[in-house]
Amino acid sequence: MKGEKKKKIIKTIKIDVDNCNGCRACEVICSAFHAAPKYSSNNPARARIRVIRQPLADIYVPVYAGDYAPAECAGREKYTIDGKEYDECAFCKASCPSRDEFKEPDSDLPLKCDMCEGEEEPLCVKWCLNDALILEEREEEVEEEEEQEELDIGLEALAKKYGLQKVMDALARMSISKKG
Ligand code: SF4
Ligand code: SF4
């Protein structure tokens, strides 16, 4: 049976790599906002955005943390930009078993961009003085049940891999940091 339809604002951050100068302010503010207590520390390793930097080639590409992937993918891509070949996983958004990116340094739990939930504007967008990150919003109709189902599947996969207690502890930390 289909669930109730409800309107939802979909936020997208458009990335203009030509404007990015690799300053990493986005990484700093993201990690500070998600620290517990909020703004108590900043460690870009905890950021949900990462800037691929090749200063000699003047290449800077911000990548957001996307969904958690419980298994490595089988098909991969290689990118060549200005003659330089990038690692197959370089621009991937997933937190997955084959690499360390987008994982909480202490717990190893996956990180995902939450658009700075509770803030009017994502903080990385606000702090990017070069307009490399631009917020776009559109309204879409979604089914309430579908949303809940996706959340349940995500939590189940995390609990299976990391253990329920570790996931619960991380969620508690996240809610403390949001209140703080
Ligand atoms: S704050 Fe903007 S210019 Fe600086 S690294 Fe991030 S995206 Fe690039
Ligand atoms: S929108 Fe917020 S959570 Fe997402 S990468 Fe930017 S600062 Fe981090």
Short mmCIF file of N, CA, C and O and ligand atoms in Angstrom, two decimals, residues 13 30 34 48-49 64 113-116 122 124, ligand 2:
data_model
loop_
_atom_site.label_atom_id
_atom_site.label_comp_id
_atom_site.label_asym_id
_atom_site.label_seq_id
_atom_site.Cartn_x
_atom_site.Cartn_y
_atom_site.Cartn_z
N ILE A 13 23.79 20.89 -3.58
CA ILE A 13 24.89 21.85 -3.63
C ILE A 13 25.61 21.68 -4.96
O ILE A 13 26.11 20.59 -5.27
N CYS A 30 32.80 22.31 8.48
CA CYS A 30 31.97 21.10 8.58
C CYS A 30 32.38 20.28 9.79
O CYS A 30 31.54 19.83 10.57
N HIS A 34 30.12 19.62 13.35
CA HIS A 34 29.71 18.27 13.76
C HIS A 34 30.52 17.74 14.95
O HIS A 34 30.37 16.59 15.32
N ARG A 48 32.52 16.13 6.41
CA ARG A 48 31.68 15.39 5.46
C ARG A 48 31.85 15.94 4.06
O ARG A 48 31.03 15.69 3.18
N ILE A 49 32.87 16.71 3.89
CA ILE A 49 33.25 17.21 2.57
C ILE A 49 34.78 17.12 2.53
O ILE A 49 35.44 17.31 3.55
N TYR A 64 31.41 15.58 -1.56
CA TYR A 64 30.59 15.40 -0.35
C TYR A 64 30.47 13.94 0.03
O TYR A 64 30.41 13.08 -0.85
N CYS A 113 27.02 13.65 4.61
CA CYS A 113 26.60 15.05 4.63
C CYS A 113 25.11 15.10 4.99
O CYS A 113 24.30 14.40 4.39
N ASP A 114 24.77 15.91 6.00
CA ASP A 114 23.36 16.05 6.41
C ASP A 114 22.85 17.46 6.10
O ASP A 114 21.85 17.89 6.64
N MET A 115 23.57 18.15 5.21
CA MET A 115 23.20 19.51 4.82
C MET A 115 23.14 20.43 6.03
O MET A 115 22.38 21.38 6.07
N CYS A 116 23.93 20.13 7.06
CA CYS A 116 23.94 20.93 8.29
C CYS A 116 22.52 21.08 8.83
O CYS A 116 22.04 22.21 9.03
N PRO A 122 23.57 25.48 4.42
CA PRO A 122 24.73 24.63 4.73
C PRO A 122 25.96 25.49 5.01
O PRO A 122 26.24 26.46 4.29
N CYS A 124 29.15 24.93 4.79
CA CYS A 124 30.26 24.95 3.81
C CYS A 124 29.95 25.94 2.69
O CYS A 124 30.84 26.62 2.18
S1 SF4 B 2 26.40 20.78 3.99
FE1 SF4 B 2 27.05 20.78 6.14
S2 SF4 B 2 27.29 18.57 6.59
FE2 SF4 B 2 27.30 18.77 4.37
S3 SF4 B 2 29.45 18.95 3.83
FE3 SF4 B 2 28.62 21.04 4.00
S4 SF4 B 2 29.12 21.65 6.10
FE4 SF4 B 2 29.30 19.40 6.00
#
